[in-house]
Short mmCIF file of C-alpha atoms in Angstrom, two decimals:
data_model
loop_
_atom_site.label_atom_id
_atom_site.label_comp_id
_atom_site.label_asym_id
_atom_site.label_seq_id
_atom_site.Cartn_x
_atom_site.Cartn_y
_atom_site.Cartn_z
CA UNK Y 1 165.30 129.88 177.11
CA UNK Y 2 163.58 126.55 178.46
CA UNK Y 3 165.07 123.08 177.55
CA UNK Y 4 164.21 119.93 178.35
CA UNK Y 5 166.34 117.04 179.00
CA UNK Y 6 165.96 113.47 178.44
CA UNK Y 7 168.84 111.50 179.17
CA UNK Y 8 167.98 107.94 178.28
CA UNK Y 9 167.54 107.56 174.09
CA UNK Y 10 165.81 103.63 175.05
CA UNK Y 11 164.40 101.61 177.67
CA UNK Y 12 163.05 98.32 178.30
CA UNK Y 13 160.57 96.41 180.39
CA UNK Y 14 159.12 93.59 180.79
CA UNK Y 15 155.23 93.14 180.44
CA UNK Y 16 153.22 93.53 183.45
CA UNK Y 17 156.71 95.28 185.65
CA UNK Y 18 156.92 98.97 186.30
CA UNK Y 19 159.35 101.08 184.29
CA UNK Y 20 160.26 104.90 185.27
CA UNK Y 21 161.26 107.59 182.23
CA UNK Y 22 163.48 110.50 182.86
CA UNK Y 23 162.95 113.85 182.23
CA UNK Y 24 165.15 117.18 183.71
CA UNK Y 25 164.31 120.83 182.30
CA UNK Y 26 165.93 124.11 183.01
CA UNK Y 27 163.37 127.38 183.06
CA UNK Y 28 163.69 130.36 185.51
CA UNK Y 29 159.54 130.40 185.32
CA UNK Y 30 157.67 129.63 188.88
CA UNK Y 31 154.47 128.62 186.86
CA UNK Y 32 154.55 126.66 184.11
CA UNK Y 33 153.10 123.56 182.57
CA UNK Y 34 154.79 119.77 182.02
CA UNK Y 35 153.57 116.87 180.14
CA UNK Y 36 154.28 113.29 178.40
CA UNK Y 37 153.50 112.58 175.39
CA UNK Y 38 153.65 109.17 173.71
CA UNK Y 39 154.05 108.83 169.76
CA UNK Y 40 153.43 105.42 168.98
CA UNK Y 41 154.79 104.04 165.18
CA UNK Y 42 151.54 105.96 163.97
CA UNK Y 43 153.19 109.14 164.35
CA UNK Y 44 150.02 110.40 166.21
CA UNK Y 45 151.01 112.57 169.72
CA UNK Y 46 148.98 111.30 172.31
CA UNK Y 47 148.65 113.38 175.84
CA UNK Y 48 149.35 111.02 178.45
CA UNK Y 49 149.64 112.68 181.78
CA UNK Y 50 149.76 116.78 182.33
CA UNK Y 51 151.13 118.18 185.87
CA UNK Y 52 150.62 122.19 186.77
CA UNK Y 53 154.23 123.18 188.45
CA UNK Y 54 152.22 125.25 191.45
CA UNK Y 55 150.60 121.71 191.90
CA UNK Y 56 152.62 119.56 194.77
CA UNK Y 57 150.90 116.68 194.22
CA UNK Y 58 151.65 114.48 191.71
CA UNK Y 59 149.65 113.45 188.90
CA UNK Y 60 148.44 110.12 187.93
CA UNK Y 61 146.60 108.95 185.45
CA UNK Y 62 145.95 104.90 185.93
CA UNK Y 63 148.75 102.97 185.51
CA UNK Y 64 150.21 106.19 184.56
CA UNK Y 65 151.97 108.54 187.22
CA UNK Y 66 154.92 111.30 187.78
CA UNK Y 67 157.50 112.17 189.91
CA UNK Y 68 157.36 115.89 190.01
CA UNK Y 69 160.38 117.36 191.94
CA UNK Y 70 160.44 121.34 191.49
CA UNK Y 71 163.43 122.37 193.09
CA UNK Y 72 165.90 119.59 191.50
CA UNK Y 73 163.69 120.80 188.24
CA UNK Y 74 162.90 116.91 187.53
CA UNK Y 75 159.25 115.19 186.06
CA UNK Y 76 160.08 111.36 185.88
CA UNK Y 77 156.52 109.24 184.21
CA UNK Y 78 156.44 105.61 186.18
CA UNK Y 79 154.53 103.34 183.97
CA UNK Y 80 153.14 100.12 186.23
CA UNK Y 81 151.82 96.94 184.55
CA UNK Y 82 153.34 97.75 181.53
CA UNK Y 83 151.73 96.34 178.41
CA UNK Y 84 152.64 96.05 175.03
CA UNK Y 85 150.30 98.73 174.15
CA UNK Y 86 152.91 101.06 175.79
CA UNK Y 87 155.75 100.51 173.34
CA UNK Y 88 156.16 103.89 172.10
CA UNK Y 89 158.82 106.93 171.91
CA UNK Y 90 157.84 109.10 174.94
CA UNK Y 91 158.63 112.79 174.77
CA UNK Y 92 158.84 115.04 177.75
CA UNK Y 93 157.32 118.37 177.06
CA UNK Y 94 157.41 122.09 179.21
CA UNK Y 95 154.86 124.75 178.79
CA UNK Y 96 154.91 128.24 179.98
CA UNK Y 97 151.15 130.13 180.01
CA UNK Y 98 152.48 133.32 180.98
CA UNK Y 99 155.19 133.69 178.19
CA UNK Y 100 153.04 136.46 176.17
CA UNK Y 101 152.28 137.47 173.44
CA UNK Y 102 154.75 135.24 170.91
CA UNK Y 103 155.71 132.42 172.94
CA UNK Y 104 152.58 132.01 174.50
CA UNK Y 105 151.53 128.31 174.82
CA UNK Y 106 154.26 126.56 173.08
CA UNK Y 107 155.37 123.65 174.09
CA UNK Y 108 159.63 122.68 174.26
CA UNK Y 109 159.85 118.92 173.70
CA UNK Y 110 163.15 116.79 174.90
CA UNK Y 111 164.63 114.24 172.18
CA UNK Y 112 162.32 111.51 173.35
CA UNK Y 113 162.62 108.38 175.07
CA UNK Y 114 161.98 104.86 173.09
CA UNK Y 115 160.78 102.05 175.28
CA UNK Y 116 160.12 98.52 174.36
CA UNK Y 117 158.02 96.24 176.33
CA UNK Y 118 158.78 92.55 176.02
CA UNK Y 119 156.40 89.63 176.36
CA UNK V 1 136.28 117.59 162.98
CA UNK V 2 136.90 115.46 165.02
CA UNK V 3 140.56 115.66 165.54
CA UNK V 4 143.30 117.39 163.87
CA UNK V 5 143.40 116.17 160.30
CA UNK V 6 146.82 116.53 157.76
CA UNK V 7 147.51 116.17 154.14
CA UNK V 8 149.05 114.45 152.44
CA UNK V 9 150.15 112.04 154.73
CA UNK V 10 153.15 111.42 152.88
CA UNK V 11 154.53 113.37 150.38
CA UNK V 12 157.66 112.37 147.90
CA UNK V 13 159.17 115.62 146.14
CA UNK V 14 162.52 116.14 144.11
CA UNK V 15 164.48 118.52 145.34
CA UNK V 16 164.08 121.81 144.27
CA UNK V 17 160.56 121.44 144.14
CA UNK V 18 157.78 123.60 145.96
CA UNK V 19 155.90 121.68 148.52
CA UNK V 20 152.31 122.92 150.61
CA UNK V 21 151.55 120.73 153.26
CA UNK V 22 147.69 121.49 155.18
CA UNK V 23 146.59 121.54 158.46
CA UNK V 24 142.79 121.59 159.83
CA UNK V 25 142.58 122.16 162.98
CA UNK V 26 139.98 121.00 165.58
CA UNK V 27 137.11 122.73 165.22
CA UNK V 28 137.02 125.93 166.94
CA UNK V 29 140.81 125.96 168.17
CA UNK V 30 142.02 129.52 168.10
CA UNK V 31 145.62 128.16 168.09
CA UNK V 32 147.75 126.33 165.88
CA UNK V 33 151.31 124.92 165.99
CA UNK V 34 153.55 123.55 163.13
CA UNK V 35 156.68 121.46 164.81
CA UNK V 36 159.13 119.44 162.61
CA UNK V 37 160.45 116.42 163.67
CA UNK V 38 163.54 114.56 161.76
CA UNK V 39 164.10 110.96 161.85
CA UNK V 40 164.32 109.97 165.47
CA UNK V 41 164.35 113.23 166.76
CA UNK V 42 162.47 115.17 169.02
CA UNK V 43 160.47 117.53 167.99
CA UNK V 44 161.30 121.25 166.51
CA UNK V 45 158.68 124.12 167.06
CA UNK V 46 158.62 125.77 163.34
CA UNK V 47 155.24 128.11 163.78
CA UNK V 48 152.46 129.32 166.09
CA UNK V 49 149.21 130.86 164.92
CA UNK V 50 146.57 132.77 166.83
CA UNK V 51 143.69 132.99 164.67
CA UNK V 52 145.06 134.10 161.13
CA UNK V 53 148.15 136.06 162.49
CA UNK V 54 151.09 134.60 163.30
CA UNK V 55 152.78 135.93 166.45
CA UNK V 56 155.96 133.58 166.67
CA UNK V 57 157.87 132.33 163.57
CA UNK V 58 160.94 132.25 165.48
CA UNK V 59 161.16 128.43 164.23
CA UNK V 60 160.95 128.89 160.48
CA UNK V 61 164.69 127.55 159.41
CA UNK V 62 164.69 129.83 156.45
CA UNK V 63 162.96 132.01 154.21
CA UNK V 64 162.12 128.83 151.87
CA UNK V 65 159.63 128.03 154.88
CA UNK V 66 156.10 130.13 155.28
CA UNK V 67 152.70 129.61 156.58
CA UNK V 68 149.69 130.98 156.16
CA UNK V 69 145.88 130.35 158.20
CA UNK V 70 143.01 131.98 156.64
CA UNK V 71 139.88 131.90 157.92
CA UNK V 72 141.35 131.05 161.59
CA UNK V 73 141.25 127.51 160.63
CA UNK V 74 143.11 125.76 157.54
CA UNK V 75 146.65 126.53 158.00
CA UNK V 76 148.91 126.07 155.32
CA UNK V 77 152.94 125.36 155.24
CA UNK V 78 154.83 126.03 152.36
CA UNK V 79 158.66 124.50 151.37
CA UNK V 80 159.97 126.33 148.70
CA UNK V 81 162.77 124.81 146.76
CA UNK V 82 163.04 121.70 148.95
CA UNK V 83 166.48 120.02 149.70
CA UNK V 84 167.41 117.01 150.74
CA UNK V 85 167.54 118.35 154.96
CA UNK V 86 163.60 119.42 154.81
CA UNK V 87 163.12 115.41 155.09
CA UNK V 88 161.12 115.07 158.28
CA UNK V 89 157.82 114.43 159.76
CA UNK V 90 156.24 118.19 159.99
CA UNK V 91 153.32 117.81 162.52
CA UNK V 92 150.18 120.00 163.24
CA UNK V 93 148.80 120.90 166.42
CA UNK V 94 145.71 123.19 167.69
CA UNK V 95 144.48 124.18 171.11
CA UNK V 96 141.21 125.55 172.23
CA UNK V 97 143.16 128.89 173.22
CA UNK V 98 147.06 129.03 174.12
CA UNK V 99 146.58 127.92 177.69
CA UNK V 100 144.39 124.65 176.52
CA UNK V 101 145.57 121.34 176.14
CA UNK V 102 147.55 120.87 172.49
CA UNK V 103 146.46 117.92 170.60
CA UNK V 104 148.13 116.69 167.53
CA UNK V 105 147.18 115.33 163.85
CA UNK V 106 148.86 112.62 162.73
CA UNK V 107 152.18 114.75 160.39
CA UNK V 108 152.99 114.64 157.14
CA UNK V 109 156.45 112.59 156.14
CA UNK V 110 158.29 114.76 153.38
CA UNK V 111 160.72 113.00 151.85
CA UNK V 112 162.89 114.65 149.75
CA UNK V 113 164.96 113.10 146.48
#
């Protein structure tokens, strides 16, 4: 079974500095999906930034981007500029497409991240 | 609609108590996804619909828990008898097909006395 792995329960930054989030997962898949996703206090899941594994670049999405490494099975998000905005619980998230049939499209979430961005 | 849309949006119950919480999906989303998240937690896959059958319920915690989509759109979840550990946010999610983008609605917070 997939799991994801997010080792730090809370970060900080300061406004306008960079900030990177971790994120490790463990799947035996060669193709699969991986994704942030930030829940602010509205509870509402919002995509932030998607990366295909057979990709080798690395996605970026404004002051948004990731640190895909396959092989060590690692998807950091770097957030520059931060603003206040960003404060949030971040949630790493694995897909795999070709699971079939029951499994297919589901996503396995890590415990989440909570970052705080100070003024 | 316009995005994925729950009710109620918060829901108090007394334990023991049956509970229905409703999903509608984004228009035209084949699939649909019920997750459960508890207080600061991440989130727990409970569900998975395509169209009106349900092909994974691996996640259902117990046989109080069912859901039901009819129509291939309004999804329903059901708590039957709730106790005090069914507190959580329970959030709905559709995609276009499996392999689309998921987006979420906002969850409904159960709280249970």
């Amino acid at each position: 079974a997939q799991t994801v792995t997010q080792s730090q329960p809370e970060m900080s930054v300061q406004e306008a500095e960079t900030v990177t989030l971790s994120c490790t997962y463990d799947t035996s898949e060669s193709d699969y999906y991986l994704f942030w996703y930030k829940q602010p206090p509205s509870r509402q899941m919002i995509l932030v930034i998607r990366q295909e594994a057979y990709k080798q670049q690395n996605a970026t999405e404004n002051r948004f981007s990731v640190n895909f490494q396959k092989a060590a099975k690692s998807f950091s998000l770097k957030i520059s500029d931060s603003q206040l905005g960003d404060a949030a619980m971040y949630f790493c998230a694995y897909r795999n497409p070709n699971a079939g049939g029951t499994s297919y499209g589901k996503l396995t979430f890590g415990q989440g991240t909570i970052l705080t961005v100070h003024p | 609609g316009a995005g994925v849309s729950q009710s109620p949006s918060n829901k108090v119950t007394e334990k023991g108590k049956d509970v229905e919480l409703r999903c509608d999906p984004i228009s035209g989303h084949t699939a649909l996804y019920w997750y459960r998240q508890s207080l600061g937690q991440g989130l727990e896959f409970l569900i998975y619909f395509q169209g009106n059958s349900a092909p994974d319920k691996s996640g259902l915690p117990s046989d109080r828990f069912s859901a039901e989509r009819t129509g291939g759109s309004v999804s329903t979840l059901t708590i039957q008898r709730t106790q005090q550990e069914d507190s959580a946010v329970y959030l709905c999610a559709s995609s276009l097909n499996p392999g689309n983008t998921i987006y979420f609605g906002e969850g409904s917070w159960l709280t249970v006395v």
